GROMACS .gro file of C-alpha atoms in nm:
model
  266
    1VAL     CA    1  -0.151   0.278   1.905
    2TYR     CA    2  -0.339   0.063   1.647
    3GLY     CA    3  -0.220   0.262   1.352
    4MET     CA    4   0.139   0.280   1.418
    5ILE     CA    5   0.241   0.034   1.697
    6ASN     CA    6   0.008  -0.268   1.689
    7ILE     CA    7   0.070  -0.307   1.318
    8TYR     CA    8   0.415  -0.459   1.397
    9LYS     CA    9   0.270  -0.720   1.635
   10GLU     CA   10  -0.104  -0.789   1.580
   11PRO     CA   11  -0.301  -0.921   1.282
   12TRP     CA   12  -0.405  -0.615   1.080
   13GLN     CA   13  -0.758  -0.727   1.054
   14ALA     CA   14  -0.795  -0.709   1.435
   15SER     CA   15  -0.720  -0.329   1.432
   16LEU     CA   16  -1.008  -0.246   1.188
   17CYS     CA   17  -1.269  -0.254   1.459
   18LYS     CA   18  -1.056  -0.046   1.694
   19HIS     CA   19  -1.038   0.235   1.445
   20SER     CA   20  -1.400   0.214   1.386
   21GLU     CA   21  -1.472   0.238   1.758
   22ALA     CA   22  -1.232   0.536   1.789
   23PHE     CA   23  -1.417   0.709   1.514
   24ASP     CA   24  -1.745   0.663   1.704
   25ALA     CA   25  -1.586   0.766   2.036
   26GLY     CA   26  -1.439   1.088   1.880
   27LEU     CA   27  -1.778   1.188   1.748
   28MET     CA   28  -1.937   1.114   2.082
   29HIS     CA   29  -1.687   1.346   2.249
   30GLY     CA   30  -1.687   1.618   1.989
   31ASP     CA   31  -1.319   1.557   1.885
   32MET     CA   32  -1.363   1.562   1.513
   33GLU     CA   33  -0.993   1.555   1.436
   34TYR     CA   34  -0.941   1.238   1.627
   35ALA     CA   35  -1.259   1.073   1.479
   36VAL     CA   36  -1.171   1.156   1.117
   37SER     CA   37  -0.799   1.054   1.162
   38ASN     CA   38  -0.908   0.723   1.282
   39ILE     CA   39  -1.144   0.657   1.000
   40ALA     CA   40  -0.864   0.744   0.762
   41PHE     CA   41  -0.645   0.495   0.940
   42TYR     CA   42  -0.926   0.248   0.899
   43HIS     CA   43  -0.942   0.293   0.528
   44THR     CA   44  -0.564   0.281   0.491
   45LEU     CA   45  -0.551  -0.055   0.676
   46ALA     CA   46  -0.871  -0.192   0.495
   47LEU     CA   47  -0.752  -0.112   0.144
   48PHE     CA   48  -0.362  -0.140   0.157
   49GLY     CA   49  -0.343  -0.395   0.435
   50CYS     CA   50  -0.640  -0.622   0.439
   51GLY     CA   51  -0.761  -0.618   0.087
   52SER     CA   52  -1.113  -0.544   0.183
   53ASN     CA   53  -1.407  -0.546  -0.063
   54LEU     CA   54  -1.351  -0.265  -0.306
   55GLN     CA   55  -1.709  -0.181  -0.369
   56GLU     CA   56  -1.799  -0.176  -0.005
   57SER     CA   57  -1.481   0.037   0.071
   58SER     CA   58  -1.574   0.279  -0.210
   59HIS     CA   59  -1.930   0.336  -0.053
   60SER     CA   60  -1.788   0.362   0.297
   61LEU     CA   61  -1.526   0.613   0.181
   62GLN     CA   62  -1.786   0.833   0.014
   63LYS     CA   63  -1.988   0.850   0.343
   64HIS     CA   64  -1.686   0.929   0.560
   65ILE     CA   65  -1.559   1.185   0.314
   66GLN     CA   66  -1.882   1.367   0.338
   67ARG     CA   67  -1.863   1.344   0.725
   68GLY     CA   68  -1.511   1.483   0.709
   69LEU     CA   69  -1.625   1.782   0.503
   70GLN     CA   70  -1.902   1.852   0.750
   71TYR     CA   71  -1.650   1.850   1.036
   72ASN     CA   72  -1.408   2.080   0.842
   73GLN     CA   73  -1.132   1.810   0.834
   74ASN     CA   74  -1.018   1.902   0.487
   75GLY     CA   75  -0.671   1.752   0.512
   76MET     CA   76  -0.797   1.400   0.595
   77VAL     CA   77  -1.069   1.438   0.328
   78LYS     CA   78  -0.801   1.495   0.061
   79THR     CA   79  -0.623   1.179   0.193
   80MET     CA   80  -0.941   0.971   0.188
   81ALA     CA   81  -1.009   1.090  -0.168
   82ILE     CA   82  -0.681   0.925  -0.270
   83PHE     CA   83  -0.808   0.603  -0.120
   84GLU     CA   84  -1.138   0.638  -0.293
   85GLN     CA   85  -0.957   0.686  -0.630
   86MET     CA   86  -0.760   0.370  -0.554
   87ALA     CA   87  -1.082   0.173  -0.507
   88PHE     CA   88  -1.205   0.315  -0.841
   89ASP     CA   89  -0.883   0.224  -1.020
   90LEU     CA   90  -0.879  -0.138  -0.888
   91MET     CA   91  -1.233  -0.185  -0.989
   92GLY     CA   92  -1.154  -0.046  -1.339
   93LEU     CA   93  -1.395   0.248  -1.307
   94GLU     CA   94  -1.341   0.571  -1.499
   95LYS     CA   95  -1.421   0.795  -1.214
   96ASN     CA   96  -1.230   1.091  -1.072
   97ALA     CA   97  -1.245   1.106  -0.693
   98TYR     CA   98  -1.033   1.420  -0.689
   99ASP     CA   99  -1.277   1.622  -0.880
  100SER     CA  100  -1.471   1.762  -0.581
  101HIS     CA  101  -1.164   1.806  -0.345
  102TYR     CA  102  -0.883   1.918  -0.574
  103GLY     CA  103  -1.054   2.175  -0.794
  104GLY     CA  104  -1.139   1.942  -1.075
  105LEU     CA  105  -0.780   1.823  -1.131
  106ASN     CA  106  -0.696   1.480  -1.248
  107GLU     CA  107  -0.439   1.252  -1.068
  108ASP     CA  108  -0.128   1.365  -1.261
  109ALA     CA  109  -0.223   1.728  -1.192
  110VAL     CA  110  -0.290   1.664  -0.825
  111LEU     CA  111   0.054   1.499  -0.792
  112ASP     CA  112   0.228   1.787  -0.967
  113MET     CA  113   0.052   2.033  -0.735
  114THR     CA  114   0.142   1.862  -0.416
  115ILE     CA  115   0.503   1.844  -0.530
  116LYS     CA  116   0.522   2.197  -0.640
  117ASN     CA  117   0.362   2.319  -0.313
  118LYS     CA  118   0.580   2.084  -0.114
  119VAL     CA  119   0.291   1.910   0.061
  120ALA     CA  120   0.510   1.610   0.166
  121ALA     CA  121   0.253   1.392   0.335
  122LEU     CA  122   0.009   1.406   0.055
  123THR     CA  123   0.274   1.372  -0.213
  124ARG     CA  124   0.405   1.058  -0.047
  125THR     CA  125   0.062   0.907   0.005
  126LEU     CA  126  -0.046   0.974  -0.355
  127ASN     CA  127   0.273   0.841  -0.509
  128GLN     CA  128   0.257   0.523  -0.296
  129LYS     CA  129  -0.111   0.473  -0.406
  130ILE     CA  130  -0.008   0.527  -0.774
  131ARG     CA  131   0.277   0.265  -0.745
  132TYR     CA  132   0.046   0.011  -0.593
  133VAL     CA  133  -0.215   0.052  -0.847
  134LYS     CA  134   0.020   0.051  -1.146
  135TYR     CA  135   0.190  -0.262  -1.005
  136MET     CA  136  -0.143  -0.449  -0.942
  137CYS     CA  137  -0.274  -0.344  -1.285
  138GLY     CA  138   0.052  -0.458  -1.458
  139ASP     CA  139   0.176  -0.122  -1.574
  140MET     CA  140   0.528  -0.196  -1.476
  141ASP     CA  141   0.698   0.086  -1.648
  142ALA     CA  142   0.478   0.329  -1.480
  143ALA     CA  143   0.535   0.161  -1.145
  144ALA     CA  144   0.914   0.194  -1.201
  145LYS     CA  145   0.884   0.549  -1.295
  146HIS     CA  146   0.698   0.644  -0.960
  147TYR     CA  147   0.937   0.441  -0.768
  148ASP     CA  148   1.223   0.659  -0.902
  149LEU     CA  149   1.015   0.972  -0.835
  150GLN     CA  150   0.978   0.861  -0.479
  151GLN     CA  151   1.340   0.809  -0.431
  152GLU     CA  152   1.403   1.163  -0.565
  153LEU     CA  153   1.145   1.306  -0.338
  154TYR     CA  154   1.313   1.134  -0.029
  155ALA     CA  155   1.654   1.272  -0.145
  156ASN     CA  156   1.513   1.618  -0.152
  157CYS     CA  157   1.337   1.591   0.186
  158ALA     CA  158   1.601   1.483   0.439
  159GLY     CA  159   1.465   1.358   0.771
  160GLN     CA  160   1.144   1.207   0.636
  161ALA     CA  161   1.068   0.848   0.740
  162THR     CA  162   1.104   0.620   0.450
  163THR     CA  163   0.975   0.299   0.605
  164GLY     CA  164   0.810   0.139   0.899
  165ARG     CA  165   0.564   0.412   1.025
  166THR     CA  166   0.222   0.289   0.899
  167VAL     CA  167   0.080   0.013   0.693
  168PHE     CA  168   0.147   0.235   0.394
  169PHE     CA  169   0.515   0.177   0.435
  170PHE     CA  170   0.505  -0.195   0.493
  171ILE     CA  171   0.294  -0.235   0.168
  172THR     CA  172   0.519   0.011  -0.025
  173THR     CA  173   0.828  -0.185   0.079
  174PHE     CA  174   0.660  -0.508  -0.045
  175ILE     CA  175   0.546  -0.361  -0.374
  176ASP     CA  176   0.877  -0.184  -0.441
  177GLY     CA  177   1.052  -0.516  -0.380
  178LEU     CA  178   0.837  -0.695  -0.641
  179ILE     CA  179   0.894  -0.408  -0.883
  180GLY     CA  180   1.259  -0.431  -0.828
  181LEU     CA  181   1.285  -0.815  -0.884
  182TYR     CA  182   1.070  -0.785  -1.197
  183PHE     CA  183   1.298  -0.542  -1.352
  184ALA     CA  184   1.609  -0.725  -1.224
  185ARG     CA  185   1.497  -1.020  -1.437
  186LYS     CA  186   1.508  -0.814  -1.734
  187HIS     CA  187   1.890  -0.829  -1.709
  188ARG     CA  188   1.943  -0.471  -1.830
  189ASP     CA  189   2.217  -0.222  -1.738
  190ASP     CA  190   2.037  -0.133  -1.413
  191GLU     CA  191   1.992  -0.496  -1.303
  192ALA     CA  192   2.220  -0.423  -0.987
  193LYS     CA  193   1.997  -0.133  -0.888
  194TRP     CA  194   1.681  -0.332  -0.917
  195THR     CA  195   1.829  -0.645  -0.747
  196GLY     CA  196   1.929  -0.414  -0.455
  197VAL     CA  197   1.575  -0.288  -0.421
  198GLY     CA  198   1.445  -0.643  -0.402
  199GLU     CA  199   1.717  -0.751  -0.152
  200THR     CA  200   1.632  -0.454   0.073
  201ALA     CA  201   1.273  -0.540   0.068
  202ILE     CA  202   1.343  -0.904   0.169
  203GLU     CA  203   1.573  -0.781   0.451
  204HIS     CA  204   1.301  -0.558   0.589
  205MET     CA  205   1.024  -0.815   0.551
  206ALA     CA  206   1.219  -1.086   0.721
  207LYS     CA  207   1.278  -0.856   1.014
  208TRP     CA  208   0.903  -0.770   1.040
  209ALA     CA  209   0.803  -1.141   0.992
  210LYS     CA  210   0.980  -1.229   1.311
  211SER     CA  211   0.762  -0.972   1.500
  212CYS     CA  212   0.434  -1.080   1.332
  213SER     CA  213   0.437  -1.376   1.095
  214TRP     CA  214   0.058  -1.334   1.043
  215ASN     CA  215   0.107  -0.996   0.863
  216PHE     CA  216   0.435  -1.050   0.676
  217ALA     CA  217   0.503  -1.431   0.622
  218ASN     CA  218   0.320  -1.445   0.286
  219LYS     CA  219   0.486  -1.124   0.171
  220LEU     CA  220   0.826  -1.250   0.257
  221SER     CA  221   0.767  -1.580   0.083
  222LEU     CA  222   0.654  -1.412  -0.235
  223LEU     CA  223   0.955  -1.179  -0.233
  224GLN     CA  224   1.177  -1.475  -0.181
  225ALA     CA  225   1.005  -1.654  -0.467
  226GLU     CA  226   1.069  -1.375  -0.704
  227PHE     CA  227   1.428  -1.358  -0.591
  228PHE     CA  228   1.484  -1.731  -0.651
  229PHE     CA  229   1.319  -1.680  -0.989
  230LEU     CA  230   1.581  -1.416  -1.065
  231LYS     CA  231   1.855  -1.650  -0.964
  232ASP     CA  232   1.706  -1.949  -1.168
  233ASP     CA  233   1.683  -2.142  -0.829
  234GLU     CA  234   1.424  -2.412  -0.798
  235GLN     CA  235   1.333  -2.307  -0.448
  236ALA     CA  236   1.117  -2.041  -0.615
  237TYR     CA  237   0.825  -2.284  -0.669
  238SER     CA  238   0.804  -2.386  -0.298
  239CYS     CA  239   0.813  -2.024  -0.196
  240TYR     CA  240   0.530  -1.934  -0.433
  241LYS     CA  241   0.324  -2.224  -0.294
  242ALA     CA  242   0.409  -2.112   0.067
  243SER     CA  243   0.308  -1.756  -0.007
  244ILE     CA  244  -0.034  -1.882  -0.146
  245LYS     CA  245  -0.101  -2.098   0.157
  246GLN     CA  246   0.003  -1.827   0.407
  247ALA     CA  247  -0.199  -1.556   0.241
  248ARG     CA  248  -0.508  -1.782   0.243
  249GLU     CA  249  -0.469  -1.888   0.608
  250HIS     CA  250  -0.413  -1.530   0.715
  251ARG     CA  251  -0.701  -1.390   0.508
  252PHE     CA  252  -0.503  -1.172   0.275
  253ASN     CA  253  -0.718  -1.269  -0.018
  254HIS     CA  254  -0.583  -0.999  -0.254
  255GLU     CA  255  -0.231  -1.115  -0.191
  256GLU     CA  256  -0.329  -1.482  -0.243
  257GLY     CA  257  -0.450  -1.390  -0.587
  258LEU     CA  258  -0.127  -1.205  -0.646
  259ALA     CA  259   0.090  -1.502  -0.553
  260HIS     CA  260  -0.115  -1.722  -0.783
  261GLU     CA  261  -0.055  -1.469  -1.063
  262LYS     CA  262   0.321  -1.461  -0.988
  263LEU     CA  263   0.346  -1.845  -0.982
  264ALA     CA  264   0.163  -1.855  -1.321
  265THR     CA  265   0.446  -1.641  -1.470
  266TYR     CA  266   0.721  -1.857  -1.327
   0.00000   0.00000   0.00000
């Protein structure tokens, strides 16, 4: 409920304690799969959705990964290792979270392995994490490369959900839209493609914002700002300012910082 349903209606921060409580309840009743699944949801929401403190998240992930190993929940451990690597990357640390859980491989090798072995869920999660980090760190060419890879993977995996299942998908839609609008402003031969990516993201975000403005209003405003920037429309400035204000009021501090950064490039 809190990982796949309430995220459409309730502030994401309100679900964190519920996942933590579910983890404790699972341990109390001996349901280790339920416990570790909920703590993985917790970290997905904390890092991708709420922008929780990276150092604290890293320490918490290390603890929960060890618990997951003790309970033989290796699938979720591999997922949480991806989140731990994300925290390391965003803090600028040269650490390899995959070393202990993927046979000493680095991230590129882990991605190649999951694609080759057709481990769809891990491949999708890892590629989404890579796009997010590359965009946040300003490596736009790599972000675009991994967007194209994801589209190729979706095309080869008919029937997979591509949006709207978990917080992962909401944030991926947001980031993909920003990637698209950035490249659309380059006015290259592929401008129509990237403009379409941005417009699709705006369409989805507008729909979700009607269900829960708390979670999505600032993201919609930033996408609209970038779209108006593309169109050389002066409404861009007011949308940047609206995104900053909404992110601050709704406690998405990481996205407030992102909106400030985008306004500075306007």
